[in-house]
């Protein structure tokens, strides 16, 4: 146990040192020489201070991202090898004779300790965004969102874990298949209710206030055969200076959502390009493609987790303080393996997402026929979010579900030549 803890800490520190060197010194984020002076060159649309802040903020933010993921793995591992998971199981059994209540209590203990141990990095991320004027939200409001997030995640985790371990106890060999079958309607249901139940817990959504702009958007939506009621505005200016728009939900609850920061900072032509981009996701059924891809990865992932959990418990059960997969004390092992597989598959899922985003950019430029507005949109997004135009390679493949600003601006600026 001491060796596992010791080597885990050493490995984490070495990983942190490598990432620090890579992000701050080793990675090349310079613009290619042939793109100097073009619209993709940040020196053409950012001043000296903005250039400096963009590099500083992006480097620190990326470092926090990479530090947080293995920290979660170490937490789950330590909870197992230190016997904390087994103690949580015993405490939950001593509190109630009902299996459902035991699960609820165990999941609460586990969720609370993981949140407490990951909170410092989360707080550092908040203070960083505050320092660089990305976040405008006061600490009480931010903590409110953290608490809401905890309880939403707890409720979903409790529901999933209750069904998951019931299936494991019913069929130790095929639980992964039954769990996947159960995940299909659950994922669809979650996508359906998210815009009307979950999202409003964090922000206020309402129809677009600017009626003149709304008329332009409705005209654009009509060209794309999109129902007009799918356009919403959200009051994100209370929390951030960043700009964004997105598509959410499925069926009758699907929505195209614009942040009010986007509406306040961009002109009508830039907003129409963004709307055309988001309409492309709707028209091209990217949400449904994403759900299908998620379900496929879930099927493969659950099968791999099933095999790995059995192997880990067989070989290292005494070290992990877990002797049976059916024991809820094995949950941290399940979550650890899921997190590892999710991180390992992220380059693939991000690559698919970047392809979809490029397709949406193409659709938007063909619908609006305004290259200048498209380029200016991404230049403004870069300014507002202090985003690196040409991020390091590892950051791109593990973090970016969108093409880099360098790729998007260059592509859109030269779109006529690409046809």
XYZ file of N, CA, C and O in Angstrom, residues 291-402:
448
model
N -24.955 11.565 -29.887
C -25.568 10.572 -28.995
C -25.217 9.164 -29.443
O -24.873 8.304 -28.624
N -25.288 8.919 -30.760
C -24.956 7.590 -31.291
C -23.499 7.240 -30.990
O -23.186 6.116 -30.573
N -22.596 8.209 -31.194
C -21.192 7.969 -30.894
C -20.962 7.721 -29.421
O -20.178 6.831 -29.036
N -21.655 8.493 -28.577
C -21.541 8.314 -27.126
C -22.008 6.914 -26.709
O -21.355 6.240 -25.896
N -23.118 6.474 -27.280
C -23.641 5.155 -26.924
C -22.711 4.038 -27.396
O -22.521 3.032 -26.695
N -22.110 4.198 -28.565
C -21.167 3.203 -29.058
C -19.939 3.122 -28.147
O -19.493 2.028 -27.766
N -19.384 4.289 -27.798
C -18.234 4.310 -26.896
C -18.592 3.750 -25.523
O -17.775 3.080 -24.882
N -19.829 4.020 -25.075
C -20.271 3.501 -23.781
C -20.327 1.987 -23.793
O -19.920 1.326 -22.820
N -20.827 1.401 -24.877
C -20.894 -0.054 -24.992
C -19.505 -0.670 -24.904
O -19.260 -1.607 -24.127
N -18.580 -0.145 -25.701
C -17.212 -0.661 -25.696
C -16.560 -0.418 -24.333
O -15.890 -1.288 -23.778
N -16.777 0.789 -23.792
C -16.171 1.142 -22.511
C -16.651 0.263 -21.378
O -15.845 -0.185 -20.549
N -17.951 -0.004 -21.310
C -18.480 -0.846 -20.237
C -17.949 -2.277 -20.335
O -17.671 -2.910 -19.310
N -17.799 -2.779 -21.552
C -17.242 -4.121 -21.717
C -15.796 -4.170 -21.217
O -15.401 -5.102 -20.505
N -15.001 -3.152 -21.582
C -13.605 -3.106 -21.144
C -13.531 -2.963 -19.618
O -12.713 -3.626 -18.961
N -14.382 -2.109 -19.058
C -14.408 -1.929 -17.603
C -14.762 -3.230 -16.905
O -14.184 -3.574 -15.867
N -15.721 -3.960 -17.472
C -16.106 -5.254 -16.914
C -14.898 -6.194 -16.823
O -14.651 -6.807 -15.772
N -14.144 -6.278 -17.894
C -12.970 -7.148 -17.916
C -11.891 -6.655 -16.959
O -11.274 -7.450 -16.222
N -11.634 -5.345 -16.967
C -10.574 -4.790 -16.129
C -10.926 -4.857 -14.644
O -10.052 -5.110 -13.803
N -12.192 -4.622 -14.300
C -12.595 -4.717 -12.897
C -12.398 -6.122 -12.364
O -11.867 -6.318 -11.253
N -12.817 -7.108 -13.157
C -12.644 -8.503 -12.737
C -11.165 -8.832 -12.557
O -10.773 -9.491 -11.572
N -10.326 -8.378 -13.473
C -8.891 -8.640 -13.404
C -8.253 -7.947 -12.200
O -7.449 -8.548 -11.477
N -8.605 -6.674 -11.984
C -8.038 -5.925 -10.856
C -8.427 -6.528 -9.513
O -7.596 -6.633 -8.600
N -9.687 -6.904 -9.385
C -10.143 -7.487 -8.119
C -9.503 -8.854 -7.890
O -9.132 -9.204 -6.761
N -9.357 -9.627 -8.959
C -8.730 -10.948 -8.838
C -7.265 -10.844 -8.387
O -6.815 -11.591 -7.537
N -6.531 -9.883 -8.977
C -5.098 -9.773 -8.702
C -4.765 -8.863 -7.523
O -3.802 -9.115 -6.791
N -5.556 -7.794 -7.367
C -5.192 -6.785 -6.377
C -6.316 -6.518 -5.379
O -6.333 -5.464 -4.742
N -7.238 -7.470 -5.245
C -8.384 -7.273 -4.367
C -7.996 -6.953 -2.930
O -8.593 -6.084 -2.294
N -6.967 -7.649 -2.402
C -6.552 -7.401 -1.023
C -5.969 -6.000 -0.863
O -6.176 -5.342 0.162
N -5.246 -5.528 -1.871
C -4.685 -4.185 -1.820
C -5.780 -3.129 -1.920
O -5.742 -2.112 -1.208
N -6.763 -3.364 -2.780
C -7.845 -2.403 -2.998
C -8.954 -2.510 -1.958
O -9.902 -1.715 -1.972
N -8.866 -3.496 -1.082
C -9.864 -3.736 -0.026
C -11.236 -4.060 -0.615
O -12.271 -3.727 -0.044
N -11.216 -4.715 -1.793
C -12.447 -5.128 -2.469
C -12.256 -6.563 -2.954
O -11.298 -6.856 -3.663
N -13.170 -7.450 -2.589
C -13.052 -8.854 -2.973
C -14.111 -9.308 -3.964
O -14.053 -10.437 -4.446
N -15.081 -8.440 -4.242
C -16.185 -8.840 -5.109
C -16.672 -7.626 -5.895
O -16.870 -6.548 -5.320
N -16.882 -7.818 -7.184
C -17.376 -6.737 -8.024
C -18.761 -6.272 -7.590
O -19.126 -5.110 -7.787
N -19.514 -7.165 -6.979
C -20.869 -6.833 -6.557
C -20.900 -5.935 -5.325
O -21.941 -5.368 -4.992
N -19.767 -5.812 -4.655
C -19.639 -4.967 -3.466
C -19.593 -3.505 -3.903
O -18.768 -3.124 -4.735
N -20.461 -2.671 -3.349
C -20.494 -1.264 -3.754
C -19.192 -0.545 -3.424
O -18.888 0.519 -3.979
N -18.377 -1.129 -2.551
C -17.067 -0.544 -2.245
C -16.156 -0.549 -3.462
O -15.111 0.120 -3.457
N -16.529 -1.285 -4.512
C -15.736 -1.303 -5.751
C -16.053 -0.109 -6.647
O -15.421 0.048 -7.692
N -17.006 0.739 -6.244
C -17.404 1.866 -7.092
C -16.240 2.788 -7.462
O -16.134 3.203 -8.628
N -15.337 3.143 -6.527
C -14.198 3.994 -6.937
C -13.349 3.350 -8.028
O -12.814 4.061 -8.888
N -13.233 2.025 -8.019
C -12.497 1.331 -9.076
C -13.232 1.485 -10.403
O -12.602 1.750 -11.448
N -14.543 1.342 -10.387
C -15.350 1.538 -11.597
C -15.174 2.956 -12.134
O -14.941 3.159 -13.331
N -15.258 3.947 -11.247
C -15.138 5.344 -11.674
C -13.726 5.656 -12.169
O -13.551 6.426 -13.121
N -12.730 5.055 -11.536
C -11.340 5.238 -11.966
C -11.139 4.717 -13.375
O -10.551 5.399 -14.231
N -11.643 3.527 -13.653
C -11.483 2.926 -14.978
C -12.265 3.702 -16.037
O -11.782 3.903 -17.155
N -13.464 4.152 -15.691
C -14.258 4.950 -16.616
C -13.534 6.244 -16.968
O -13.477 6.660 -18.140
N -12.958 6.890 -15.957
C -12.242 8.136 -16.185
C -11.003 7.913 -17.050
O -10.706 8.706 -17.949
N -10.277 6.829 -16.793
C -9.093 6.508 -17.601
C -9.467 6.275 -19.062
O -8.819 6.803 -19.978
N -10.519 5.503 -19.294
C -10.945 5.207 -20.659
C -11.487 6.453 -21.354
O -11.271 6.647 -22.551
N -12.188 7.289 -20.605
C -12.721 8.519 -21.175
C -11.591 9.434 -21.634
O -11.646 10.019 -22.726
N -10.559 9.552 -20.812
C -9.417 10.379 -21.181
C -8.684 9.789 -22.383
O -8.287 10.516 -23.301
N -8.528 8.467 -22.385
C -7.825 7.808 -23.489
C -8.572 7.950 -24.808
O -7.957 8.028 -25.877
N -9.890 7.987 -24.752
C -10.690 8.092 -25.985
C -10.947 9.531 -26.417
O -11.470 9.765 -27.509
N -10.587 10.499 -25.569
C -10.893 11.891 -25.880
C -10.245 12.396 -27.175
O -10.866 13.199 -27.884
N -9.011 11.962 -27.540
C -8.489 12.421 -28.832
C -9.382 12.031 -30.009
O -9.552 12.810 -30.953
N -9.959 10.828 -29.942
C -10.843 10.377 -31.021
C -12.142 11.172 -31.027
O -12.569 11.683 -32.079
N -12.790 11.297 -29.869
C -14.068 12.020 -29.816
C -13.881 13.495 -30.136
O -14.735 14.115 -30.790
N -12.763 14.071 -29.715
C -12.483 15.467 -30.048
C -12.264 15.653 -31.545
O -12.674 16.664 -32.124
N -11.598 14.669 -32.180
C -11.358 14.755 -33.628
C -12.689 14.728 -34.382
O -12.878 15.488 -35.352
N -13.611 13.872 -33.945
C -14.935 13.821 -34.576
C -15.662 15.147 -34.385
O -16.282 15.681 -35.315
N -15.580 15.689 -33.184
C -16.230 16.964 -32.897
C -15.638 18.084 -33.742
O -16.377 18.937 -34.262
N -14.310 18.095 -33.903
C -13.681 19.144 -34.728
C -14.130 19.047 -36.177
O -14.322 20.066 -36.848
N -14.324 17.816 -36.656
C -14.830 17.626 -38.019
C -16.240 18.205 -38.150
O -16.563 18.889 -39.142
N -17.085 17.951 -37.141
C -18.443 18.483 -37.171
C -18.439 20.011 -37.130
O -19.236 20.661 -37.818
N -17.553 20.576 -36.320
C -17.480 22.031 -36.216
C -17.026 22.653 -37.534
O -17.529 23.714 -37.936
N -16.089 22.018 -38.219
C -15.660 22.514 -39.524
C -16.810 22.444 -40.525
O -17.019 23.364 -41.325
N -17.579 21.359 -40.474
C -18.747 21.230 -41.350
C -19.756 22.332 -41.066
O -20.364 22.898 -41.981
N -19.933 22.649 -39.767
C -20.867 23.714 -39.394
C -20.362 25.072 -39.854
O -21.157 25.931 -40.287
N -19.053 25.307 -39.778
C -18.486 26.559 -40.292
C -18.736 26.688 -41.794
O -19.076 27.771 -42.294
N -18.549 25.584 -42.506
C -18.770 25.587 -43.959
C -20.228 25.897 -44.278
O -20.528 26.717 -45.158
N -21.133 25.249 -43.557
C -22.571 25.498 -43.762
C -22.902 26.966 -43.495
O -23.644 27.608 -44.248
N -22.324 27.520 -42.416
C -22.627 28.898 -42.031
C -22.142 29.889 -43.079
O -22.842 30.858 -43.403
N -20.948 29.668 -43.609
C -20.411 30.605 -44.601
C -21.185 30.507 -45.914
O -21.377 31.495 -46.621
N -21.681 29.311 -46.232
C -22.479 29.148 -47.443
C -23.871 29.750 -47.278
O -24.488 30.184 -48.258
N -24.348 29.785 -46.036
C -25.676 30.357 -45.783
C -25.620 31.882 -45.702
O -26.532 32.565 -46.174
N -24.550 32.422 -45.122
C -24.466 33.872 -44.928
C -23.680 34.590 -46.022
O -23.869 35.793 -46.232
N -22.755 33.880 -46.668
C -21.906 34.465 -47.722
C -21.157 35.707 -47.215
O -21.050 36.709 -47.913
N -20.647 35.614 -45.983
C -19.972 36.774 -45.381
C -18.681 36.324 -44.705
O -18.647 36.087 -43.500
N -17.619 36.196 -45.485
C -16.335 35.766 -44.939
C -15.797 36.733 -43.899
O -15.223 36.319 -42.881
N -15.974 38.015 -44.162
C -15.434 39.025 -43.249
C -16.061 38.913 -41.866
O -15.370 38.961 -40.844
N -17.375 38.751 -41.825
C -18.060 38.613 -40.538
C -17.632 37.337 -39.832
O -17.475 37.318 -38.596
N -17.432 36.269 -40.587
C -16.998 35.004 -39.998
C -15.632 35.147 -39.341
O -15.411 34.698 -38.206
N -14.702 35.771 -40.045
C -13.348 35.967 -39.510
C -13.389 36.860 -38.276
O -12.763 36.558 -37.251
N -14.130 37.946 -38.342
C -14.216 38.868 -37.213
C -14.851 38.200 -35.995
O -14.496 38.511 -34.853
N -15.773 37.274 -36.224
C -16.407 36.549 -35.124
C -15.368 35.796 -34.306
O -15.329 35.883 -33.071
N -14.501 35.057 -34.981
C -13.518 34.255 -34.254
C -12.395 35.113 -33.679
O -11.793 34.747 -32.664
N -12.131 36.243 -34.291
C -11.174 37.171 -33.683
C -11.726 37.722 -32.372
O -10.999 37.820 -31.374
N -13.016 38.044 -32.353
C -13.640 38.540 -31.130
C -13.737 37.449 -30.076
O -13.575 37.707 -28.879
N -14.022 36.222 -30.492
C -14.059 35.105 -29.546
C -12.689 34.896 -28.902
O -12.588 34.572 -27.713
N -11.634 35.080 -29.686
C -10.276 34.961 -29.169
C -10.007 36.020 -28.111
O -9.471 35.734 -27.031
N -10.389 37.253 -28.403
C -10.196 38.348 -27.453
C -10.973 38.111 -26.160
O -10.433 38.259 -25.062
N -12.242 37.773 -26.299
C -13.110 37.651 -25.127
C -12.691 36.510 -24.212
O -12.758 36.621 -22.989
N -12.255 35.393 -24.804
C -11.891 34.229 -24.000
C -10.410 34.088 -23.737
O -9.994 33.140 -23.070
N -9.595 35.028 -24.226
C -8.137 34.948 -24.110
C -7.647 33.573 -24.557
O -6.897 32.890 -23.855
N -8.092 33.169 -25.732
C -7.766 31.845 -26.271
C -6.498 31.897 -27.110
O -6.310 32.839 -27.901
N -5.655 30.899 -26.967
C -4.488 30.792 -27.831
C -4.933 30.517 -29.257
O -5.761 29.641 -29.493
N -4.394 31.258 -30.194
C -4.737 31.049 -31.595
C -4.165 29.729 -32.092
O -4.819 28.995 -32.836
N -2.957 29.405 -31.650
C -2.294 28.165 -32.066
C -1.831 27.400 -30.832
O -0.665 27.470 -30.442
N -2.738 26.656 -30.167
C -2.394 25.993 -28.910
C -1.430 24.829 -29.119
O -1.283 24.329 -30.244
N -0.766 24.360 -28.049
C 0.125 23.197 -28.151
C -0.622 21.960 -28.651
O -1.832 21.817 -28.442
N 0.124 21.057 -29.268
C -0.476 19.863 -29.874
C -1.252 19.034 -28.854
O -2.384 18.609 -29.119
N -0.676 18.769 -27.686
C -1.354 17.943 -26.682
C -2.637 18.611 -26.191
O -3.619 17.930 -25.892
N -2.612 19.926 -26.098
C -3.816 20.654 -25.694
C -4.908 20.490 -26.744
O -6.073 20.238 -26.427
N -4.512 20.589 -27.995
C -5.487 20.459 -29.081
C -6.152 19.084 -29.071
O -7.382 18.986 -29.122
N -5.379 18.019 -28.982
C -5.973 16.690 -29.131
C -6.749 16.249 -27.888
O -7.711 15.483 -27.997
N -6.347 16.742 -26.700
C -7.035 16.309 -25.488
C -8.103 17.288 -25.001
O -8.986 16.899 -24.238
N -8.052 18.554 -25.437
C -8.990 19.552 -24.926
C -9.946 20.104 -25.969
O -11.066 20.478 -25.645
N -9.508 20.177 -27.219
C -10.249 20.940 -28.214
C -11.271 20.082 -28.967
O -10.907 19.239 -29.767
N -12.551 20.363 -28.709
C -13.608 19.787 -29.514
C -13.940 20.664 -30.704
O -14.816 20.338 -31.509
N -13.251 21.810 -30.803
C -13.376 22.731 -31.940
C -12.016 22.855 -32.615
O -10.983 22.684 -31.973
